Structure formats: C-alpha cells, structure tokens
Amino acid sequence: MSATLSVGVQAADFDVGAELAKLEPLGGGGVASFTGVVRGGNGLTALELEHHPGITETMIRRIAEQAAGRWPLLGVTAIHRHGRLAPGDRIVLVAAASPHRSAALEATAFLIDWLKTRAPFWKKEYFADGTSRWVEARAADDEAAKRWIEQG
Amino acid sequence: MSATLSVGVQAADFDVGAELAKLEPLGGGGVASFTGVVRGGNGLTALELEHHPGITETMIRRIAEQAAGRWPLLGVTAIHRHGRLAPGDRIVLVAAASPHRSAALEATAFLIDWLKTRAPFWKKEYFADGTSRWVEARAADDEAAKRWIEQG
Amino acid sequence: MAIAILYFASVREAIGHSSETVAPPPDVVTIADLIGWLAARGGGYAVAFANPGQIRAAIGDDFAEPGTPIAGAREIALFPPVTGG
Amino acid sequence: MAIAILYFASVREAIGHSSETVAPPPDVVTIADLIGWLAARGGGYAVAFANPGQIRAAIGDDFAEPGTPIAGAREIALFPPVTGG
C-alpha cells in the first residue's frame, strides 16, 4: 500500500478540518487523528519551541515513512508548530488514513508518542512570575515511545 | 473528571474541524478523533442507514457516558449519519479530549469499535447492477467490540 | 390494548409499512407471543417473521427479550439484528 | 577548514548567538574535540559546554556521536538533548 505523506514544521496554525479532508478521499474508509493543544496551568503564559530547520522536518518525515511501512496506510499527515505559543494554541496534528480503523488509530498513537517524546524540538516555558525554563527530556514519555520500538 | 458529551444521529453531514474545535479548548491538551467514510468497491453505489429514532441516540449516549467513566475524558463527541450515503461521504465521527493522549486515543478506539459493530443501525447496500442487500452482522467486528467489554 | 408497532429494515420491507397500531388478544403476553400472533396474519408478516429467533425487539427505548411481557407497552419495535454503523 | 556551527536552545542562550563560522586547528578531529576546543574559549562557551556528556550534535541533517570525525563537515549543530514537541 502506498501512502501519501504530508509533513510540515511551521510557525503558522493549521486547519484541522482541511487537513483531515485531504485524507478522507483516499479510499481508506477511516481517518484517525490527534490534535495537541498547549496546556496551561502552573502559571504558564507561553511555550517556545525551537527546532533545527534541516533535521526536524527530515526526522518527522522519516518516522511518518516508518509508520506507513508498519501499518497499511493510505495517507499520513504530521504537522508541528514552532515558535512562541500560548496555552490553548494548537501545537501538533497527526492523522492517518487506512482501510482498517485499528491501523489508522495505532499509527496515530505511534506518531504522536514519537513526536511528543523524540522529535527534535527544544521547549522553553514562560511563567506569569517572569521566570522561564528549558524543559528537560522526560523518562516516562521515553517509555511510551520505546514501546513501539520494542514491538517493531 | 466531568466530560462534556455531544451525541447526534443526523441525516446531514458534519463539520469535522468545527466539532474538534469544540473539544480543543476543554483544557485537556489533546483531542483524538476517528472519521469514517463510506467505502466504495464491488460496484457499491449507495449505502442506506436506518435507525430507531428513540433507541439509537440513547444507546450512543449511554456508550459515550461509559467511555467517560472508563477514561479520564473532558469531552466526548459521537455523531452518526443516517439515510442514503454515497461512497466518499462521511458517515461517522468520534472524538475524545483528555489530558492523557493514550486515554483520548483508547476512548476513540472503544467508541468507534462499538459504533461500527453494535450501534443500532441497519445498513442496505445498493450496487451498480441494480441489486441491493441488507448487510448482516459481522462476527469479526463483534470480536473487536467484545475486547473492550472483557477488559472492563 | 392498543400498541404502536414499529418495523425496521428487512422486517419493514417484508411487511410493507414502517408502523401500525394493533390490539392483540389477552393471550398475547410476551414479545414472542406478539411475533407469533403477527406472523399468523400470513403474507408479508409470515415472511418477516419466518425465523423468529432472528427477530430483535424493543419496548419504548429499551431492548426486550422474547420472554419480556408486553403488558403496559405503548410502543414496540421489531427488527433484525443490528449491524452497526 | 571553515565550518558553520549552529547552536540551539540553552547552548545558544549561553553562547549568545545562534550561529558562527569557525576554523578549528588540525588537532580538532571529532565532535568531542570540537566541543572541547569551543569550551576552551571560556565565557558563555565554557558555560554552554560545562557538561559535554549532555551535548548532542548533528553534522548536516544527521545526528553525530562524540567520536564522529568532523572532516569535510560544512555545518555542525550543537544542542542539549531534544525534549519532544
């Protein structure tokens, strides 16, 4: 099965409905998606995402290709924003079209686990009290991504 | 965690982007979704879905409540169309918002498995050669839905 | 006792209409009795209910078993097994 | 040998700029050598590379190990471990 890949790392917001509408006509019968939104709390006022222009998109494309090789997918979309985002802003969209609903959902879970834990981004959190800090890699999230590798 | 439920059985199409946008601001950080599209092939020209006005929506609401009790969800949307649909038409949308991406994705998988196999609909297929037939319950799909009950 | 009966899918098609009001005699106590009584009308009814084990029922908005009493029911639905969406 | 060096995140902040062109001497053979050579400049560089084990690198678009030779590299990126999106 040959999958249409659509990968992007961009500052601008994305249109979830428009992105999913591109996957719906691929003939699969089902499109799964996951949209990430910047979470507030603890006085967070902004999140800044830094990326490596060459590496980040290349790596995301490589993982999307991996998903398309592992599951019978007709299309994969992965869009991640960079730059300064506020709580409530959309930050990431992953979607997969497949004739099998479990394949579409599992590929979406695989991709979002990888994007949230392994994708080449650096995140800085800004707080209402004027402080800021670089987020460190989280071991628990690493585990979630590792599950998929061990199954591979 | 109290979840906002949105359930509908309708003839009209739905706006996936607009429906997901209602779940994004609930503070969960993540929204998973599954959109079903009528699949063509074998000369299928139309699919007609019949439902019981009282029972179908009541049952879908009950399963959405069950999902909200089983996973930490902030919102659940389940919209199913009835009437005559053509290949390529959207037929069902399930979505869940949660602070945990695995909860959102698992609840979406649970709901779509149930909707595709157990929801009170009757489907008739119309073919290009003028024939038509009522679809029979499928054992394989029953198994997918049963998994969730056994885990419960 | 007047009861509204709703028919769905292949049952509706065999019978030729989607609803009617019936007044079954007192010896029609359960859903299974009702199906048997309707089948005895012959024609489309006999076709629709040729295999009573394949007929499902609901009283109001709740699914009912063959042995469920119909006393007090105002609306009963009869249909083949649901097939999912 | 002129190499473009890109700095990201906390490394960039400590050094004070996001890129520069350097010409390391011939005894700077590997990524680890490069990091040591930059750290020896002191100031923000010493801060950025105080813990070399926590520095990751890429040559062009590919991740590189501390022992990877830098010969022929035109662009090298130095950064802390990535944290996901």
XYZ file of C-alpha atoms in Angstrom:
474
model
C 0.000 0.000 0.000
C 1.479 3.357 -0.994
C 0.830 6.208 1.408
C 0.590 9.915 0.648
C 2.812 11.717 3.170
C 2.278 15.295 4.257
C 4.808 16.640 6.763
C 5.325 20.173 7.977
C 7.140 22.184 10.641
C 5.690 25.668 10.629
C 5.090 28.748 12.771
C 1.541 29.203 11.481
C -1.535 27.479 12.852
C -3.079 24.678 10.784
C -6.676 23.972 9.775
C -7.562 20.579 11.257
C -10.733 20.138 9.186
C -8.931 20.999 5.946
C -6.034 18.645 6.732
C -8.336 15.728 7.575
C -10.451 16.445 4.493
C -7.349 15.744 2.358
C -7.089 12.250 3.877
C -10.785 11.347 3.662
C -10.957 10.833 -0.139
C -8.004 8.410 -0.258
C -10.437 5.495 -0.230
C -9.486 4.119 3.161
C -12.817 4.420 4.868
C -11.315 5.846 8.029
C -9.144 8.721 9.211
C -7.763 8.845 12.745
C -6.221 11.992 14.183
C -4.673 13.506 17.249
C -4.502 17.250 17.819
C -2.247 18.551 20.594
C -3.099 21.812 22.343
C -0.727 23.771 24.611
C -1.838 23.076 28.168
C -1.948 25.865 30.754
C -1.589 25.520 34.500
C 1.232 26.318 36.959
C 1.153 29.919 35.745
C 2.365 29.031 32.246
C 1.937 32.007 29.930
C 3.818 30.809 26.852
C 5.708 27.911 25.347
C 8.534 28.499 22.903
C 9.574 25.731 20.550
C 12.920 25.765 18.836
C 13.737 23.386 16.007
C 16.575 22.583 13.617
C 15.311 23.580 10.175
C 17.089 20.735 8.410
C 16.821 17.920 10.934
C 13.388 18.335 12.473
C 11.331 18.018 9.305
C 13.602 15.294 7.912
C 13.205 13.214 11.073
C 9.423 13.656 11.164
C 9.218 12.581 7.522
C 11.346 9.532 8.289
C 9.038 8.480 11.154
C 5.958 9.054 9.001
C 7.520 6.759 6.372
C 8.211 4.214 9.104
C 4.540 4.295 10.145
C 3.473 3.872 6.516
C 5.713 0.802 6.311
C 4.430 -0.741 9.524
C 0.677 -0.229 9.026
C -1.443 -0.428 5.850
C -1.898 3.334 5.492
C -3.105 5.339 2.500
C -2.073 8.691 3.921
C -0.168 10.206 6.834
C -0.161 13.828 7.952
C 2.159 15.238 10.615
C 2.315 18.977 11.244
C 4.191 20.507 14.157
C 4.376 24.183 15.012
C 7.464 26.024 16.240
C 7.909 29.451 17.769
C 6.032 31.053 20.634
C 2.654 29.529 21.531
C 0.111 30.346 24.239
C -1.990 27.916 26.295
C -4.922 26.820 24.151
C -2.981 27.106 20.887
C -2.831 24.047 18.657
C 0.727 22.711 18.576
C 0.652 19.404 16.689
C -1.562 17.396 14.350
C -1.096 13.769 13.431
C -3.505 11.888 11.186
C -3.602 8.601 9.314
C -5.979 7.145 6.722
C -6.403 3.402 6.397
C -8.927 0.764 5.321
C -8.511 -0.644 8.870
C -9.612 1.562 11.746
C -7.198 -0.101 14.185
C -4.285 0.578 11.807
C -5.239 4.249 11.498
C -5.566 4.617 15.278
C -2.389 2.691 16.113
C -0.313 4.621 13.567
C -1.668 7.864 15.034
C -0.724 6.719 18.560
C 2.753 5.715 17.354
C 3.366 9.044 15.633
C 2.111 11.230 18.470
C 4.142 9.249 21.037
C 7.261 9.785 18.955
C 6.536 13.464 18.268
C 5.858 14.242 21.946
C 8.974 12.467 23.220
C 11.599 12.079 20.499
C 11.023 14.753 17.903
C 13.950 17.209 17.655
C 12.413 20.180 19.455
C 13.556 22.187 22.434
C 10.873 23.740 24.607
C 11.083 26.731 26.895
C 8.300 27.513 29.343
C 7.467 31.085 30.352
C 5.573 31.738 33.594
C 3.404 34.559 34.946
C 6.028 35.391 37.633
C 8.531 36.302 34.906
C 10.610 33.138 35.183
C 11.310 30.749 32.361
C 12.972 27.372 31.996
C 14.047 24.906 29.362
C 12.037 21.689 29.555
C 14.116 18.551 30.143
C 13.559 15.205 28.412
C 11.050 13.103 30.345
C 11.760 9.460 31.138
C 8.059 8.454 31.247
C 7.468 9.780 27.751
C 10.583 7.990 26.574
C 8.994 4.755 27.759
C 5.826 5.385 25.733
C 7.876 5.880 22.572
C 10.059 2.864 23.362
C 7.043 0.535 23.460
C 6.696 0.994 19.712
C 10.336 0.324 19.016
C 10.262 -2.907 21.042
C 7.173 -4.024 19.133
C 8.883 -3.252 15.828
C -13.318 14.304 35.765
C -16.601 15.536 34.255
C -16.919 15.154 30.493
C -18.942 17.279 28.097
C -20.914 14.868 25.896
C -22.099 15.705 22.394
C -24.077 12.977 20.660
C -26.033 13.148 17.426
C -27.770 10.947 14.867
C -28.498 13.060 11.830
C -29.044 12.938 8.085
C -26.863 15.997 7.455
C -23.095 15.961 7.055
C -20.986 17.264 9.938
C -18.035 19.695 10.008
C -15.083 17.747 11.423
C -12.949 20.845 12.046
C -15.777 22.637 13.852
C -16.584 19.603 16.001
C -12.953 19.085 17.024
C -12.562 22.817 17.698
C -15.258 22.481 20.383
C -13.160 19.864 22.193
C -9.808 21.660 21.909
C -10.482 24.412 24.498
C -11.557 21.989 27.257
C -8.064 22.154 28.726
C -7.098 18.565 28.036
C -4.129 19.187 25.819
C -5.173 16.539 23.331
C -8.075 15.596 21.096
C -8.224 12.241 19.315
C -10.702 11.540 16.542
C -11.852 8.985 14.048
C -13.818 9.897 10.939
C -15.487 7.110 8.990
C -16.064 7.487 5.252
C -18.310 5.254 3.120
C -16.028 2.929 1.227
C -16.698 2.108 -2.421
C -15.683 -1.002 -4.317
C -17.615 -4.072 -5.535
C -19.846 -1.738 -7.533
C -21.356 -0.118 -4.451
C -23.290 2.997 -5.433
C -25.039 3.842 -2.160
C -25.421 2.831 1.458
C -28.672 3.391 3.275
C -28.691 3.536 7.058
C -31.862 3.036 9.010
C -32.060 3.819 12.723
C -34.572 3.760 15.559
C -35.122 7.420 16.484
C -35.515 6.699 20.189
C -33.065 3.877 20.729
C -30.117 4.714 18.501
C -29.244 8.097 20.001
C -29.991 6.885 23.552
C -27.633 3.931 23.133
C -24.854 6.055 21.631
C -25.190 8.496 24.525
C -25.000 5.618 27.004
C -21.770 4.289 25.426
C -20.272 7.791 25.374
C -21.040 8.050 29.108
C -19.421 4.650 29.618
C -16.262 5.857 27.853
C -16.241 8.998 30.002
C -16.442 6.781 33.091
C -13.660 4.464 31.973
C -11.109 7.047 30.789
C -10.257 10.498 32.199
C -12.025 12.449 29.454
C -13.011 16.108 29.353
C -15.228 15.774 26.306
C -16.686 13.132 24.003
C -18.311 13.676 20.609
C -20.124 10.967 18.653
C -22.053 11.851 15.512
C -23.518 9.243 13.188
C -25.371 9.901 9.986
C -28.438 8.011 8.772
C -30.209 7.922 5.407
C -28.721 7.419 1.973
C -24.972 7.973 1.594
C -22.614 7.619 -1.361
C -19.048 6.263 -1.365
C -16.751 9.025 -0.119
C -19.400 10.555 2.157
C -18.519 10.975 5.829
C -20.658 8.618 7.900
C -19.394 8.815 11.498
C -17.237 10.987 13.731
C -15.932 10.039 17.158
C -13.675 12.297 19.184
C -12.383 12.499 22.743
C -10.476 15.172 24.673
C -8.232 14.214 27.572
C -5.114 15.357 29.436
C -3.657 11.931 28.517
C -3.124 11.205 24.852
C -3.429 7.449 25.359
C -6.810 7.930 27.108
C -8.107 10.070 24.237
C -6.934 7.542 21.637
C -8.181 4.469 23.519
C -11.596 6.017 24.185
C -11.844 6.880 20.472
C -10.947 3.281 19.534
C -13.518 1.929 22.012
C -16.281 4.180 20.694
C -15.637 3.561 17.015
C -15.417 -0.218 17.583
C -18.795 -0.118 19.308
C -20.373 2.192 16.734
C -19.184 0.096 13.792
C -20.316 -3.218 15.277
C -23.002 -2.746 17.939
C -24.738 0.554 17.299
C -28.421 0.101 16.439
C -28.291 0.717 12.696
C -29.400 -1.372 9.774
C -27.476 -0.951 6.528
C -28.580 -1.638 2.996
C -26.096 -1.690 0.131
C -27.053 -0.648 -3.397
C -24.969 -1.801 -6.348
C -24.383 -0.578 -9.893
C -26.092 -3.685 -11.340
C -29.367 -2.625 -9.693
C -29.227 -5.178 -6.875
C -29.328 -4.338 -3.195
C -28.925 -6.270 0.044
C -29.215 -5.789 3.771
C -25.837 -6.093 5.485
C -25.615 -8.865 8.094
C -23.885 -8.554 11.482
C -20.206 -9.428 11.173
C -18.577 -11.800 13.661
C -15.071 -10.291 13.281
C -16.347 -6.847 14.194
C -18.217 -8.329 17.137
C -14.878 -9.597 18.418
C -13.305 -6.129 18.241
C -16.129 -4.676 20.320
C -16.015 -7.598 22.759
C -12.350 -6.934 23.584
C -13.408 -3.767 25.347
C -16.131 -5.444 27.338
C -13.762 -8.167 28.539
C -11.241 -5.529 29.597
C -13.952 -3.618 31.506
C -54.923 -2.704 24.488
C -53.659 -0.595 21.546
C -49.925 -0.810 20.876
C -47.923 1.083 18.266
C -45.622 -1.318 16.440
C -42.550 -0.091 14.553
C -40.856 -2.236 11.908
C -37.298 -1.704 10.714
C -35.047 -2.776 7.848
C -35.867 -6.158 6.228
C -38.846 -6.644 8.583
C -40.293 -3.307 7.460
C -39.671 -4.168 3.807
C -41.349 -7.592 4.060
C -44.399 -6.187 5.843
C -44.632 -3.166 3.566
C -45.065 -0.408 6.127
C -42.994 1.029 8.956
C -45.619 1.277 11.697
C -49.170 0.388 12.656
C -51.376 0.209 15.704
C -52.515 -3.244 16.813
C -54.755 -4.611 19.575
C -53.584 -8.165 20.336
C -55.892 -10.528 22.279
C -55.224 -11.197 26.013
C -53.340 -14.470 25.357
C -50.558 -12.471 23.643
C -48.447 -11.938 26.766
C -44.797 -11.736 25.647
C -42.736 -10.363 22.771
C -42.513 -13.920 21.396
C -46.318 -14.226 21.564
C -46.678 -10.930 19.704
C -44.314 -12.066 16.939
C -46.212 -15.346 16.602
C -49.558 -13.551 16.506
C -48.331 -11.148 13.799
C -46.752 -13.991 11.767
C -50.118 -15.783 11.753
C -51.512 -12.946 9.631
C -49.628 -14.552 6.751
C -48.386 -12.699 3.653
C -45.562 -10.234 4.364
C -45.908 -10.895 8.091
C -45.222 -14.604 7.638
C -42.142 -13.712 5.538
C -40.880 -11.090 8.011
C -41.224 -13.421 10.984
C -40.374 -16.747 9.278
C -37.347 -17.060 11.585
C -38.452 -15.631 14.976
C -35.017 -16.379 16.504
C -33.603 -13.702 14.189
C -36.034 -11.023 15.357
C -34.981 -8.474 17.979
C -37.372 -6.221 19.872
C -37.506 -3.049 21.922
C -40.232 -1.747 24.202
C -40.051 2.024 24.130
C -36.312 2.846 24.109
C -35.148 -0.391 25.762
C -34.230 -3.669 24.156
C -36.504 -6.557 25.159
C -36.117 -10.355 25.238
C -38.572 -12.823 23.635
C -39.930 -13.576 27.116
C -40.423 -9.933 28.122
C -44.127 -9.221 28.908
C -45.704 -6.582 26.705
C -48.315 -5.501 29.284
C -48.444 -1.708 29.506
C -46.221 -1.198 26.428
C -47.249 1.727 24.249
C -44.614 1.275 21.535
C -42.858 -1.910 20.478
C -40.184 -2.112 17.764
C -39.440 -5.341 15.850
C -36.329 -5.656 13.697
C -33.491 -7.918 12.515
C -30.182 -7.933 14.453
C -28.468 -4.547 14.220
C -25.376 -4.388 12.019
C -23.519 -1.400 13.403
C -22.910 1.878 11.644
C 38.697 24.495 7.222
C 35.697 26.808 7.784
C 32.696 25.190 9.422
C 29.310 26.781 10.142
C 28.293 25.978 13.703
C 24.636 26.199 14.787
C 23.694 26.445 18.460
C 20.242 25.606 19.814
C 18.201 26.141 22.978
C 20.204 26.509 26.236
C 23.503 26.171 24.345
C 22.522 29.062 22.081
C 21.407 31.151 25.058
C 24.667 30.567 26.995
C 26.834 31.413 23.982
C 24.738 34.404 22.996
C 24.323 33.761 19.293
C 22.761 31.076 17.133
C 25.483 30.524 14.554
C 29.028 31.393 13.614
C 31.768 30.240 11.291
C 34.863 28.712 12.891
C 38.176 27.342 11.618
C 39.399 24.780 14.178
C 43.068 23.676 14.118
C 44.008 20.258 12.617
C 44.105 18.516 16.002
C 40.317 19.041 16.331
C 39.292 15.738 14.720
C 35.972 14.669 16.313
C 32.758 16.243 17.589
C 34.101 15.796 21.147
C 37.318 17.607 20.135
C 35.273 20.454 18.670
C 33.210 20.822 21.845
C 36.393 20.851 23.961
C 38.012 23.406 21.673
C 34.947 25.688 21.834
C 34.637 25.275 25.639
C 38.260 26.422 25.999
C 37.200 29.842 24.709
C 35.730 30.398 28.188
C 32.823 32.739 28.986
C 29.484 31.606 27.554
C 31.209 28.762 25.714
C 32.546 27.325 28.986
C 29.030 27.560 30.460
C 27.352 26.016 27.409
C 29.763 23.072 27.280
C 30.375 22.626 31.051
C 28.839 19.160 30.798
C 29.925 17.745 27.410
C 28.081 14.459 28.074
C 24.831 16.445 27.829
C 25.654 17.912 24.422
C 24.238 16.345 21.283
C 25.435 17.067 17.757
C 24.440 16.816 14.133
C 26.551 17.080 11.013
C 24.347 18.448 8.269
C 20.965 16.762 8.764
C 22.291 13.665 10.544
C 22.859 13.108 14.228
C 26.508 12.506 15.146
C 28.276 10.802 18.058
C 31.079 12.413 20.135
C 33.592 10.241 18.246
C 32.304 11.144 14.779
C 35.056 12.832 12.696
C 34.217 16.346 11.543
C 36.455 16.251 8.466
C 34.579 17.609 5.458
C 31.641 18.876 7.522
C 30.217 22.179 6.309
C 27.585 22.598 9.026
C 27.605 21.227 12.567
C 24.815 21.744 15.112
C 25.415 21.549 18.875
C 22.489 21.344 21.297
C 21.123 19.839 24.525
C 19.086 16.589 24.357
C 15.832 17.119 22.464
C 12.665 17.178 24.549
C 9.979 16.285 22.031
C 7.242 18.553 20.793
